[in-house]
JSON list of C-alpha atoms in Angstrom, two decimals:
[
{"chain": "A", "resi": 600, "resn": "GLU", "atom": "CA", "xyz": [-0.37, -0.13, 0.27]},
{"chain": "A", "resi": 601, "resn": "ALA", "atom": "CA", "xyz": [1.08, 3.52, -1.21]},
{"chain": "A", "resi": 602, "resn": "GLY", "atom": "CA", "xyz": [2.22, 6.04, 1.80]},
{"chain": "A", "resi": 603, "resn": "VAL", "atom": "CA", "xyz": [1.46, 9.73, 1.99]},
{"chain": "A", "resi": 604, "resn": "VAL", "atom": "CA", "xyz": [2.93, 11.11, -1.16]},
{"chain": "A", "resi": 605, "resn": "GLN", "atom": "CA", "xyz": [4.48, 15.00, -0.82]},
{"chain": "A", "resi": 606, "resn": "SER", "atom": "CA", "xyz": [5.88, 16.81, -3.82]},
{"chain": "A", "resi": 607, "resn": "PRO", "atom": "CA", "xyz": [8.39, 18.87, -3.91]},
{"chain": "A", "resi": 608, "resn": "ARG", "atom": "CA", "xyz": [10.83, 17.72, -1.06]},
{"chain": "A", "resi": 609, "resn": "TYR", "atom": "CA", "xyz": [12.95, 20.40, -1.24]},
{"chain": "A", "resi": 610, "resn": "LYS", "atom": "CA", "xyz": [11.57, 24.04, -1.91]},
{"chain": "A", "resi": 611, "resn": "ILE", "atom": "CA", "xyz": [13.67, 27.71, -2.03]},
{"chain": "A", "resi": 612, "resn": "ILE", "atom": "CA", "xyz": [12.16, 30.99, -2.82]},
{"chain": "A", "resi": 613, "resn": "GLU", "atom": "CA", "xyz": [13.53, 34.25, -2.35]},
{"chain": "A", "resi": 614, "resn": "LYS", "atom": "CA", "xyz": [10.51, 36.00, 0.47]},
{"chain": "A", "resi": 615, "resn": "LYS", "atom": "CA", "xyz": [7.34, 37.29, -1.44]},
{"chain": "A", "resi": 616, "resn": "GLN", "atom": "CA", "xyz": [7.26, 34.79, -3.97]},
{"chain": "A", "resi": 617, "resn": "PRO", "atom": "CA", "xyz": [4.72, 32.13, -3.80]},
{"chain": "A", "resi": 618, "resn": "VAL", "atom": "CA", "xyz": [5.02, 28.42, -3.26]},
{"chain": "A", "resi": 619, "resn": "ALA", "atom": "CA", "xyz": [2.82, 25.75, -3.10]},
{"chain": "A", "resi": 620, "resn": "PHE", "atom": "CA", "xyz": [2.90, 22.40, -1.71]},
{"chain": "A", "resi": 621, "resn": "TRP", "atom": "CA", "xyz": [0.59, 18.82, -3.08]},
{"chain": "A", "resi": 622, "resn": "CYS", "atom": "CA", "xyz": [-0.42, 15.99, -0.79]},
{"chain": "A", "resi": 623, "resn": "ASN", "atom": "CA", "xyz": [-2.09, 12.63, -1.57]},
{"chain": "A", "resi": 624, "resn": "PRO", "atom": "CA", "xyz": [-3.13, 11.03, 0.52]},
{"chain": "A", "resi": 625, "resn": "ILE", "atom": "CA", "xyz": [-3.62, 7.11, 1.85]},
{"chain": "A", "resi": 626, "resn": "SER", "atom": "CA", "xyz": [-6.23, 5.54, -1.02]},
{"chain": "A", "resi": 627, "resn": "GLY", "atom": "CA", "xyz": [-9.76, 5.16, 1.64]},
{"chain": "A", "resi": 628, "resn": "HIS", "atom": "CA", "xyz": [-8.56, 7.67, 4.13]},
{"chain": "A", "resi": 629, "resn": "ASN", "atom": "CA", "xyz": [-10.98, 10.81, 4.76]},
{"chain": "A", "resi": 630, "resn": "THR", "atom": "CA", "xyz": [-9.18, 12.76, 6.62]},
{"chain": "A", "resi": 631, "resn": "LEU", "atom": "CA", "xyz": [-6.21, 14.84, 5.50]},
{"chain": "A", "resi": 632, "resn": "TYR", "atom": "CA", "xyz": [-4.25, 17.26, 7.88]},
{"chain": "A", "resi": 633, "resn": "TRP", "atom": "CA", "xyz": [-1.41, 20.16, 7.08]},
{"chain": "A", "resi": 634, "resn": "TYR", "atom": "CA", "xyz": [0.72, 20.46, 10.03]},
{"chain": "A", "resi": 635, "resn": "ARG", "atom": "CA", "xyz": [4.03, 22.74, 10.38]},
{"chain": "A", "resi": 636, "resn": "GLN", "atom": "CA", "xyz": [7.08, 21.47, 12.44]},
{"chain": "A", "resi": 637, "resn": "ASN", "atom": "CA", "xyz": [9.31, 23.85, 12.78]},
{"chain": "A", "resi": 638, "resn": "LEU", "atom": "CA", "xyz": [13.34, 23.00, 13.38]},
{"chain": "A", "resi": 639, "resn": "GLY", "atom": "CA", "xyz": [13.00, 21.91, 16.70]},
{"chain": "A", "resi": 640, "resn": "GLN", "atom": "CA", "xyz": [9.70, 22.05, 17.63]},
{"chain": "A", "resi": 641, "resn": "GLY", "atom": "CA", "xyz": [7.29, 19.28, 17.27]},
{"chain": "A", "resi": 642, "resn": "PRO", "atom": "CA", "xyz": [4.33, 19.52, 14.49]},
{"chain": "A", "resi": 643, "resn": "GLU", "atom": "CA", "xyz": [2.21, 21.90, 14.36]},
{"chain": "A", "resi": 644, "resn": "LEU", "atom": "CA", "xyz": [-1.62, 21.74, 12.62]},
{"chain": "A", "resi": 645, "resn": "LEU", "atom": "CA", "xyz": [-2.77, 24.37, 10.60]},
{"chain": "A", "resi": 646, "resn": "ILE", "atom": "CA", "xyz": [-5.72, 22.56, 8.33]},
{"chain": "A", "resi": 647, "resn": "ARG", "atom": "CA", "xyz": [-8.16, 19.14, 8.86]},
{"chain": "A", "resi": 648, "resn": "TYR", "atom": "CA", "xyz": [-10.14, 18.44, 6.12]},
{"chain": "A", "resi": 649, "resn": "GLU", "atom": "CA", "xyz": [-12.90, 15.80, 6.51]},
{"chain": "A", "resi": 650, "resn": "ASN", "atom": "CA", "xyz": [-13.35, 15.03, 3.13]},
{"chain": "A", "resi": 651, "resn": "GLU", "atom": "CA", "xyz": [-13.53, 18.30, 0.89]},
{"chain": "A", "resi": 652, "resn": "GLU", "atom": "CA", "xyz": [-14.71, 20.00, 3.65]},
{"chain": "A", "resi": 653, "resn": "ALA", "atom": "CA", "xyz": [-12.29, 22.65, 5.96]},
{"chain": "A", "resi": 654, "resn": "VAL", "atom": "CA", "xyz": [-13.44, 21.75, 9.59]},
{"chain": "A", "resi": 655, "resn": "ASP", "atom": "CA", "xyz": [-9.92, 23.05, 11.65]},
{"chain": "A", "resi": 656, "resn": "ASP", "atom": "CA", "xyz": [-8.71, 25.80, 10.44]},
{"chain": "A", "resi": 657, "resn": "SER", "atom": "CA", "xyz": [-7.90, 28.24, 13.23]},
{"chain": "A", "resi": 658, "resn": "GLN", "atom": "CA", "xyz": [-4.48, 27.91, 12.94]},
{"chain": "A", "resi": 659, "resn": "LEU", "atom": "CA", "xyz": [-4.48, 28.67, 9.06]},
{"chain": "A", "resi": 660, "resn": "PRO", "atom": "CA", "xyz": [-2.98, 32.17, 8.80]},
{"chain": "A", "resi": 661, "resn": "LYS", "atom": "CA", "xyz": [-5.18, 33.28, 6.21]},
{"chain": "A", "resi": 662, "resn": "ASP", "atom": "CA", "xyz": [-4.10, 35.94, 5.54]},
{"chain": "A", "resi": 663, "resn": "ARG", "atom": "CA", "xyz": [-0.74, 34.67, 3.02]},
{"chain": "A", "resi": 664, "resn": "PHE", "atom": "CA", "xyz": [-2.02, 30.78, 3.49]},
{"chain": "A", "resi": 665, "resn": "SER", "atom": "CA", "xyz": [-4.99, 28.58, 1.08]},
{"chain": "A", "resi": 666, "resn": "ALA", "atom": "CA", "xyz": [-5.66, 25.03, 1.04]},
{"chain": "A", "resi": 667, "resn": "GLU", "atom": "CA", "xyz": [-7.96, 23.46, -0.92]},
{"chain": "A", "resi": 668, "resn": "ARG", "atom": "CA", "xyz": [-8.84, 19.33, -1.19]},
{"chain": "A", "resi": 669, "resn": "LEU", "atom": "CA", "xyz": [-10.66, 18.88, -4.69]},
{"chain": "A", "resi": 670, "resn": "LYS", "atom": "CA", "xyz": [-12.92, 15.98, -4.43]},
{"chain": "A", "resi": 671, "resn": "GLY", "atom": "CA", "xyz": [-11.78, 15.02, -1.61]},
{"chain": "A", "resi": 672, "resn": "VAL", "atom": "CA", "xyz": [-8.85, 12.74, -1.76]},
{"chain": "A", "resi": 673, "resn": "ASP", "atom": "CA", "xyz": [-5.49, 14.94, -2.83]},
{"chain": "A", "resi": 674, "resn": "SER", "atom": "CA", "xyz": [-4.60, 18.24, -1.88]},
{"chain": "A", "resi": 675, "resn": "THR", "atom": "CA", "xyz": [-2.54, 21.46, -1.54]},
{"chain": "A", "resi": 676, "resn": "LEU", "atom": "CA", "xyz": [-1.18, 24.41, 1.06]},
{"chain": "A", "resi": 677, "resn": "LYS", "atom": "CA", "xyz": [-0.25, 27.70, -1.07]},
{"chain": "A", "resi": 678, "resn": "ILE", "atom": "CA", "xyz": [1.56, 30.63, 0.43]},
{"chain": "A", "resi": 679, "resn": "GLN", "atom": "CA", "xyz": [1.31, 33.60, -1.08]},
{"chain": "A", "resi": 680, "resn": "PRO", "atom": "CA", "xyz": [3.07, 35.83, -0.29]},
{"chain": "A", "resi": 681, "resn": "ALA", "atom": "CA", "xyz": [5.98, 33.62, 1.63]},
{"chain": "A", "resi": 682, "resn": "GLU", "atom": "CA", "xyz": [7.99, 35.20, 4.75]},
{"chain": "A", "resi": 683, "resn": "LEU", "atom": "CA", "xyz": [10.92, 34.74, 5.92]},
{"chain": "A", "resi": 684, "resn": "GLY", "atom": "CA", "xyz": [8.90, 33.05, 9.24]},
{"chain": "A", "resi": 685, "resn": "ASP", "atom": "CA", "xyz": [7.00, 30.87, 6.69]},
{"chain": "A", "resi": 686, "resn": "SER", "atom": "CA", "xyz": [10.59, 28.01, 6.68]},
{"chain": "A", "resi": 687, "resn": "ALA", "atom": "CA", "xyz": [10.18, 25.02, 8.13]},
{"chain": "A", "resi": 688, "resn": "VAL", "atom": "CA", "xyz": [9.27, 21.20, 6.92]},
{"chain": "A", "resi": 689, "resn": "TYR", "atom": "CA", "xyz": [5.18, 21.36, 6.04]},
{"chain": "A", "resi": 690, "resn": "LEU", "atom": "CA", "xyz": [3.54, 17.79, 6.36]},
{"chain": "A", "resi": 691, "resn": "CYS", "atom": "CA", "xyz": [0.95, 16.25, 5.14]},
{"chain": "A", "resi": 692, "resn": "ALA", "atom": "CA", "xyz": [-0.95, 12.90, 6.86]},
{"chain": "A", "resi": 693, "resn": "SER", "atom": "CA", "xyz": [-3.82, 11.39, 6.72]},
{"chain": "A", "resi": 694, "resn": "SER", "atom": "CA", "xyz": [-6.40, 8.88, 7.94]},
{"chain": "A", "resi": 695, "resn": "HIS", "atom": "CA", "xyz": [-9.27, 6.20, 8.66]},
{"chain": "A", "resi": 696, "resn": "ASP", "atom": "CA", "xyz": [-12.30, 7.45, 11.12]},
{"chain": "A", "resi": 697, "resn": "SER", "atom": "CA", "xyz": [-12.53, 3.96, 12.53]},
{"chain": "A", "resi": 698, "resn": "GLY", "atom": "CA", "xyz": [-15.06, 5.68, 14.94]},
{"chain": "A", "resi": 699, "resn": "THR", "atom": "CA", "xyz": [-12.91, 4.16, 17.90]},
{"chain": "A", "resi": 700, "resn": "GLY", "atom": "CA", "xyz": [-11.46, 8.10, 18.71]},
{"chain": "A", "resi": 701, "resn": "VAL", "atom": "CA", "xyz": [-8.32, 9.88, 17.79]},
{"chain": "A", "resi": 702, "resn": "GLU", "atom": "CA", "xyz": [-6.78, 8.11, 14.93]},
{"chain": "A", "resi": 703, "resn": "LYS", "atom": "CA", "xyz": [-3.33, 7.30, 14.37]},
{"chain": "A", "resi": 704, "resn": "LEU", "atom": "CA", "xyz": [-1.78, 10.12, 11.56]},
{"chain": "A", "resi": 705, "resn": "PHE", "atom": "CA", "xyz": [0.12, 8.60, 8.35]},
{"chain": "A", "resi": 706, "resn": "PHE", "atom": "CA", "xyz": [3.08, 10.96, 7.59]},
{"chain": "A", "resi": 707, "resn": "GLY", "atom": "CA", "xyz": [4.62, 11.66, 4.74]},
{"chain": "A", "resi": 708, "resn": "SER", "atom": "CA", "xyz": [7.86, 12.90, 3.85]},
{"chain": "A", "resi": 709, "resn": "GLY", "atom": "CA", "xyz": [7.12, 16.89, 4.16]},
{"chain": "A", "resi": 710, "resn": "THR", "atom": "CA", "xyz": [8.34, 19.04, 2.29]},
{"chain": "A", "resi": 711, "resn": "GLN", "atom": "CA", "xyz": [11.43, 21.45, 3.45]},
{"chain": "A", "resi": 712, "resn": "LEU", "atom": "CA", "xyz": [10.35, 25.12, 2.50]},
{"chain": "A", "resi": 713, "resn": "SER", "atom": "CA", "xyz": [13.47, 27.62, 2.72]},
{"chain": "A", "resi": 714, "resn": "VAL", "atom": "CA", "xyz": [12.74, 31.09, 2.13]},
{"chain": "A", "resi": 715, "resn": "LEU", "atom": "CA", "xyz": [15.43, 33.90, 1.90]},
{"chain": "B", "resi": 1099, "resn": "ALA", "atom": "CA", "xyz": [-2.50, 25.78, 26.38]},
{"chain": "B", "resi": 1100, "resn": "GLN", "atom": "CA", "xyz": [-2.92, 22.49, 27.11]},
{"chain": "B", "resi": 1101, "resn": "LYS", "atom": "CA", "xyz": [0.99, 21.49, 26.93]},
{"chain": "B", "resi": 1102, "resn": "VAL", "atom": "CA", "xyz": [2.96, 18.15, 26.38]},
{"chain": "B", "resi": 1103, "resn": "THR", "atom": "CA", "xyz": [6.24, 18.68, 28.05]},
{"chain": "B", "resi": 1104, "resn": "GLN", "atom": "CA", "xyz": [9.47, 15.90, 27.22]},
{"chain": "B", "resi": 1105, "resn": "ALA", "atom": "CA", "xyz": [12.07, 17.95, 29.26]},
{"chain": "B", "resi": 1106, "resn": "GLN", "atom": "CA", "xyz": [14.31, 16.04, 27.74]},
{"chain": "B", "resi": 1107, "resn": "THR", "atom": "CA", "xyz": [15.83, 18.13, 24.72]},
{"chain": "B", "resi": 1108, "resn": "GLU", "atom": "CA", "xyz": [19.11, 14.91, 23.33]},
{"chain": "B", "resi": 1109, "resn": "ILE", "atom": "CA", "xyz": [19.68, 11.64, 25.29]},
{"chain": "B", "resi": 1110, "resn": "SER", "atom": "CA", "xyz": [22.71, 9.80, 23.57]},
{"chain": "B", "resi": 1111, "resn": "VAL", "atom": "CA", "xyz": [23.36, 6.37, 24.60]},
{"chain": "B", "resi": 1112, "resn": "VAL", "atom": "CA", "xyz": [25.15, 3.26, 23.93]},
{"chain": "B", "resi": 1113, "resn": "GLU", "atom": "CA", "xyz": [24.09, 0.39, 22.14]},
{"chain": "B", "resi": 1114, "resn": "LYS", "atom": "CA", "xyz": [22.49, -2.09, 24.17]},
{"chain": "B", "resi": 1115, "resn": "GLU", "atom": "CA", "xyz": [21.52, 0.31, 27.52]},
{"chain": "B", "resi": 1116, "resn": "ASP", "atom": "CA", "xyz": [17.92, 0.37, 27.69]},
{"chain": "B", "resi": 1117, "resn": "VAL", "atom": "CA", "xyz": [16.76, 4.61, 27.61]},
{"chain": "B", "resi": 1118, "resn": "THR", "atom": "CA", "xyz": [13.34, 5.83, 29.01]},
{"chain": "B", "resi": 1119, "resn": "LEU", "atom": "CA", "xyz": [11.95, 8.92, 27.23]},
{"chain": "B", "resi": 1120, "resn": "ASP", "atom": "CA", "xyz": [9.71, 11.23, 29.09]},
{"chain": "B", "resi": 1121, "resn": "CYS", "atom": "CA", "xyz": [6.48, 12.96, 28.86]},
{"chain": "B", "resi": 1122, "resn": "VAL", "atom": "CA", "xyz": [3.99, 14.69, 29.97]},
{"chain": "B", "resi": 1123, "resn": "TYR", "atom": "CA", "xyz": [0.98, 15.75, 29.32]},
{"chain": "B", "resi": 1124, "resn": "GLU", "atom": "CA", "xyz": [-1.41, 18.58, 30.35]},
{"chain": "B", "resi": 1125, "resn": "THR", "atom": "CA", "xyz": [-5.39, 17.77, 30.16]},
{"chain": "B", "resi": 1126, "resn": "ARG", "atom": "CA", "xyz": [-8.97, 18.82, 31.21]},
{"chain": "B", "resi": 1127, "resn": "ASP", "atom": "CA", "xyz": [-10.26, 16.01, 29.31]},
{"chain": "B", "resi": 1128, "resn": "THR", "atom": "CA", "xyz": [-11.76, 13.61, 31.20]},
{"chain": "B", "resi": 1129, "resn": "THR", "atom": "CA", "xyz": [-11.20, 11.09, 27.13]},
{"chain": "B", "resi": 1130, "resn": "TYR", "atom": "CA", "xyz": [-8.15, 11.91, 25.54]},
{"chain": "B", "resi": 1131, "resn": "TYR", "atom": "CA", "xyz": [-5.53, 9.73, 23.62]},
{"chain": "B", "resi": 1132, "resn": "LEU", "atom": "CA", "xyz": [-1.45, 9.66, 23.96]},
{"chain": "B", "resi": 1133, "resn": "PHE", "atom": "CA", "xyz": [0.55, 8.77, 21.16]},
{"chain": "B", "resi": 1134, "resn": "TRP", "atom": "CA", "xyz": [4.23, 7.92, 20.53]},
{"chain": "B", "resi": 1135, "resn": "TYR", "atom": "CA", "xyz": [5.74, 8.80, 17.10]},
{"chain": "B", "resi": 1136, "resn": "LYS", "atom": "CA", "xyz": [9.60, 7.91, 15.97]},
{"chain": "B", "resi": 1137, "resn": "GLN", "atom": "CA", "xyz": [11.00, 10.64, 12.95]},
{"chain": "B", "resi": 1138, "resn": "PRO", "atom": "CA", "xyz": [14.22, 9.69, 11.67]},
{"chain": "B", "resi": 1139, "resn": "PRO", "atom": "CA", "xyz": [16.67, 11.34, 9.74]},
{"chain": "B", "resi": 1140, "resn": "SER", "atom": "CA", "xyz": [14.50, 11.21, 6.62]},
{"chain": "B", "resi": 1141, "resn": "GLY", "atom": "CA", "xyz": [11.41, 12.90, 8.08]},
{"chain": "B", "resi": 1142, "resn": "GLU", "atom": "CA", "xyz": [8.43, 11.05, 7.78]},
{"chain": "B", "resi": 1143, "resn": "LEU", "atom": "CA", "xyz": [7.05, 10.56, 11.06]},
{"chain": "B", "resi": 1144, "resn": "VAL", "atom": "CA", "xyz": [6.49, 6.80, 11.87]},
{"chain": "B", "resi": 1145, "resn": "PHE", "atom": "CA", "xyz": [3.56, 5.84, 14.51]},
{"chain": "B", "resi": 1146, "resn": "LEU", "atom": "CA", "xyz": [4.61, 3.94, 17.57]},
{"chain": "B", "resi": 1147, "resn": "ILE", "atom": "CA", "xyz": [1.40, 3.66, 20.20]},
{"chain": "B", "resi": 1148, "resn": "ARG", "atom": "CA", "xyz": [-1.63, 4.97, 20.43]},
{"chain": "B", "resi": 1149, "resn": "ARG", "atom": "CA", "xyz": [-3.54, 4.65, 24.36]},
{"chain": "B", "resi": 1150, "resn": "ASN", "atom": "CA", "xyz": [-6.84, 5.96, 25.04]},
{"chain": "B", "resi": 1151, "resn": "SER", "atom": "CA", "xyz": [-7.37, 7.44, 28.74]},
{"chain": "B", "resi": 1152, "resn": "PHE", "atom": "CA", "xyz": [-9.48, 3.82, 30.01]},
{"chain": "B", "resi": 1153, "resn": "ASP", "atom": "CA", "xyz": [-6.62, 2.26, 29.57]},
{"chain": "B", "resi": 1154, "resn": "GLU", "atom": "CA", "xyz": [-3.40, 2.34, 32.10]},
{"chain": "B", "resi": 1155, "resn": "GLN", "atom": "CA", "xyz": [-2.34, -0.80, 31.04]},
{"chain": "B", "resi": 1156, "resn": "ASN", "atom": "CA", "xyz": [1.55, -1.02, 30.22]},
{"chain": "B", "resi": 1157, "resn": "GLU", "atom": "CA", "xyz": [2.19, -1.90, 27.06]},
{"chain": "B", "resi": 1158, "resn": "ILE", "atom": "CA", "xyz": [5.87, -4.01, 25.61]},
{"chain": "B", "resi": 1159, "resn": "SER", "atom": "CA", "xyz": [5.51, -4.20, 21.89]},
{"chain": "B", "resi": 1160, "resn": "GLY", "atom": "CA", "xyz": [9.43, -6.76, 21.59]},
{"chain": "B", "resi": 1161, "resn": "ARG", "atom": "CA", "xyz": [11.83, -3.69, 22.29]},
{"chain": "B", "resi": 1162, "resn": "TYR", "atom": "CA", "xyz": [9.33, -0.78, 23.31]},
{"chain": "B", "resi": 1163, "resn": "SER", "atom": "CA", "xyz": [7.47, -0.26, 26.32]},
{"chain": "B", "resi": 1164, "resn": "TRP", "atom": "CA", "xyz": [5.32, 2.24, 27.70]},
{"chain": "B", "resi": 1165, "resn": "ASN", "atom": "CA", "xyz": [4.65, 2.74, 31.69]},
{"chain": "B", "resi": 1166, "resn": "PHE", "atom": "CA", "xyz": [1.00, 5.56, 31.16]},
{"chain": "B", "resi": 1167, "resn": "GLN", "atom": "CA", "xyz": [0.01, 6.94, 35.22]},
{"chain": "B", "resi": 1168, "resn": "LYS", "atom": "CA", "xyz": [-2.92, 8.67, 34.99]},
{"chain": "B", "resi": 1169, "resn": "SER", "atom": "CA", "xyz": [-2.19, 10.12, 38.55]},
{"chain": "B", "resi": 1170, "resn": "THR", "atom": "CA", "xyz": [1.54, 11.34, 37.35]},
{"chain": "B", "resi": 1171, "resn": "SER", "atom": "CA", "xyz": [0.17, 12.47, 34.08]},
{"chain": "B", "resi": 1172, "resn": "SER", "atom": "CA", "xyz": [3.21, 10.54, 33.01]},
{"chain": "B", "resi": 1173, "resn": "PHE", "atom": "CA", "xyz": [3.23, 8.27, 28.98]},
{"chain": "B", "resi": 1174, "resn": "ASN", "atom": "CA", "xyz": [6.91, 6.71, 29.12]},
{"chain": "B", "resi": 1175, "resn": "PHE", "atom": "CA", "xyz": [8.80, 5.31, 26.55]},
{"chain": "B", "resi": 1176, "resn": "THR", "atom": "CA", "xyz": [11.72, 2.40, 27.18]},
{"chain": "B", "resi": 1177, "resn": "ILE", "atom": "CA", "xyz": [13.41, 0.91, 24.63]},
{"chain": "B", "resi": 1178, "resn": "THR", "atom": "CA", "xyz": [15.58, -1.92, 26.21]},
{"chain": "B", "resi": 1179, "resn": "ALA", "atom": "CA", "xyz": [18.55, -3.09, 24.44]},
{"chain": "B", "resi": 1180, "resn": "SER", "atom": "CA", "xyz": [18.73, 0.02, 22.11]},
{"chain": "B", "resi": 1181, "resn": "GLN", "atom": "CA", "xyz": [20.75, -0.38, 18.47]},
{"chain": "B", "resi": 1182, "resn": "VAL", "atom": "CA", "xyz": [21.58, 1.94, 16.56]},
{"chain": "B", "resi": 1183, "resn": "VAL", "atom": "CA", "xyz": [18.40, 1.54, 13.92]},
{"chain": "B", "resi": 1184, "resn": "ASP", "atom": "CA", "xyz": [16.28, 3.23, 16.99]},
{"chain": "B", "resi": 1185, "resn": "SER", "atom": "CA", "xyz": [18.83, 6.69, 16.44]},
{"chain": "B", "resi": 1186, "resn": "ALA", "atom": "CA", "xyz": [15.72, 9.13, 15.66]},
{"chain": "B", "resi": 1187, "resn": "VAL", "atom": "CA", "xyz": [13.42, 12.71, 17.31]},
{"chain": "B", "resi": 1188, "resn": "TYR", "atom": "CA", "xyz": [11.04, 10.74, 19.18]},
{"chain": "B", "resi": 1189, "resn": "PHE", "atom": "CA", "xyz": [7.54, 12.68, 19.77]},
{"chain": "B", "resi": 1190, "resn": "CYS", "atom": "CA", "xyz": [4.83, 12.74, 22.51]},
{"chain": "B", "resi": 1191, "resn": "ALA", "atom": "CA", "xyz": [1.43, 13.56, 21.64]},
{"chain": "B", "resi": 1192, "resn": "ARG", "atom": "CA", "xyz": [-1.84, 13.72, 23.00]},
{"chain": "B", "resi": 1193, "resn": "GLY", "atom": "CA", "xyz": [-5.14, 14.77, 21.46]},
{"chain": "B", "resi": 1194, "resn": "SER", "atom": "CA", "xyz": [-8.90, 14.45, 22.79]},
{"chain": "B", "resi": 1195, "resn": "GLY", "atom": "CA", "xyz": [-11.76, 12.37, 23.01]},
{"chain": "B", "resi": 1196, "resn": "GLY", "atom": "CA", "xyz": [-13.91, 15.67, 21.22]},
{"chain": "B", "resi": 1197, "resn": "SER", "atom": "CA", "xyz": [-11.36, 16.90, 18.55]},
{"chain": "B", "resi": 1198, "resn": "GLU", "atom": "CA", "xyz": [-8.69, 15.08, 16.02]},
{"chain": "B", "resi": 1199, "resn": "LYS", "atom": "CA", "xyz": [-5.79, 17.97, 17.01]},
{"chain": "B", "resi": 1200, "resn": "LEU", "atom": "CA", "xyz": [-2.87, 16.42, 17.85]},
{"chain": "B", "resi": 1201, "resn": "VAL", "atom": "CA", "xyz": [-1.11, 18.97, 20.51]},
{"chain": "B", "resi": 1202, "resn": "PHE", "atom": "CA", "xyz": [2.85, 17.34, 19.63]},
{"chain": "B", "resi": 1203, "resn": "GLY", "atom": "CA", "xyz": [5.87, 17.75, 22.79]},
{"chain": "B", "resi": 1204, "resn": "LYS", "atom": "CA", "xyz": [8.76, 19.36, 21.01]},
{"chain": "B", "resi": 1205, "resn": "GLY", "atom": "CA", "xyz": [11.00, 16.08, 20.87]},
{"chain": "B", "resi": 1206, "resn": "THR", "atom": "CA", "xyz": [13.53, 14.31, 22.25]},
{"chain": "B", "resi": 1207, "resn": "LYS", "atom": "CA", "xyz": [16.53, 13.19, 19.92]},
{"chain": "B", "resi": 1208, "resn": "LEU", "atom": "CA", "xyz": [17.81, 10.30, 20.59]},
{"chain": "B", "resi": 1209, "resn": "THR", "atom": "CA", "xyz": [21.14, 9.20, 19.72]},
{"chain": "B", "resi": 1210, "resn": "VAL", "atom": "CA", "xyz": [22.48, 5.60, 19.50]},
{"chain": "B", "resi": 1211, "resn": "ASN", "atom": "CA", "xyz": [26.22, 4.66, 19.65]},
{"chain": "B", "resi": 1212, "resn": "PRO", "atom": "CA", "xyz": [28.04, 1.73, 17.96]}
]
């Protein structure tokens, strides 16, 4: 079974430029998450989707970040314009709702963003 | 904010030593879930264990064991006879019964030297 696939693996951009990350979750997983991981820190949730609906985006900086999950499968996270402080690893994860509480997450390898 | 604290930033051991990673959590919820994830140098977080707040039984899986104590709000992780392949950053996380949001600790970097 294929895992969570993210691309690109690395991205280097200059500040004020736009950038986009793509994620394809595990087949059949209805819940998709975008996390941001700063250096030396644990991941922090940006947005969670249940199918195509964003059900928790309280941590997403909406002035510059946007996300979409068309057709409830793969997802794109965009930053426009990027700032120096956006340098981090952006992790995508997915889970299957088994109805037994908070589910375990399956993570992709992440996109390491460097804003110069 | 209800935090997850991993007080050990870095631990270094020699192969075959036992090592315990500490995790202390805060919660006001009756129902909650605790997790451990491993993040090797490749970057992908790998799920190790999930425990719900109603199950305080300790668990052993091969060389790994977990000690959950509600009285001290701790969920510690022990690796017995450590191996070089155990070198990674280990994260403890908490999720509440009414939310899918996981709160992660800052992680403990474990280095196992040959």
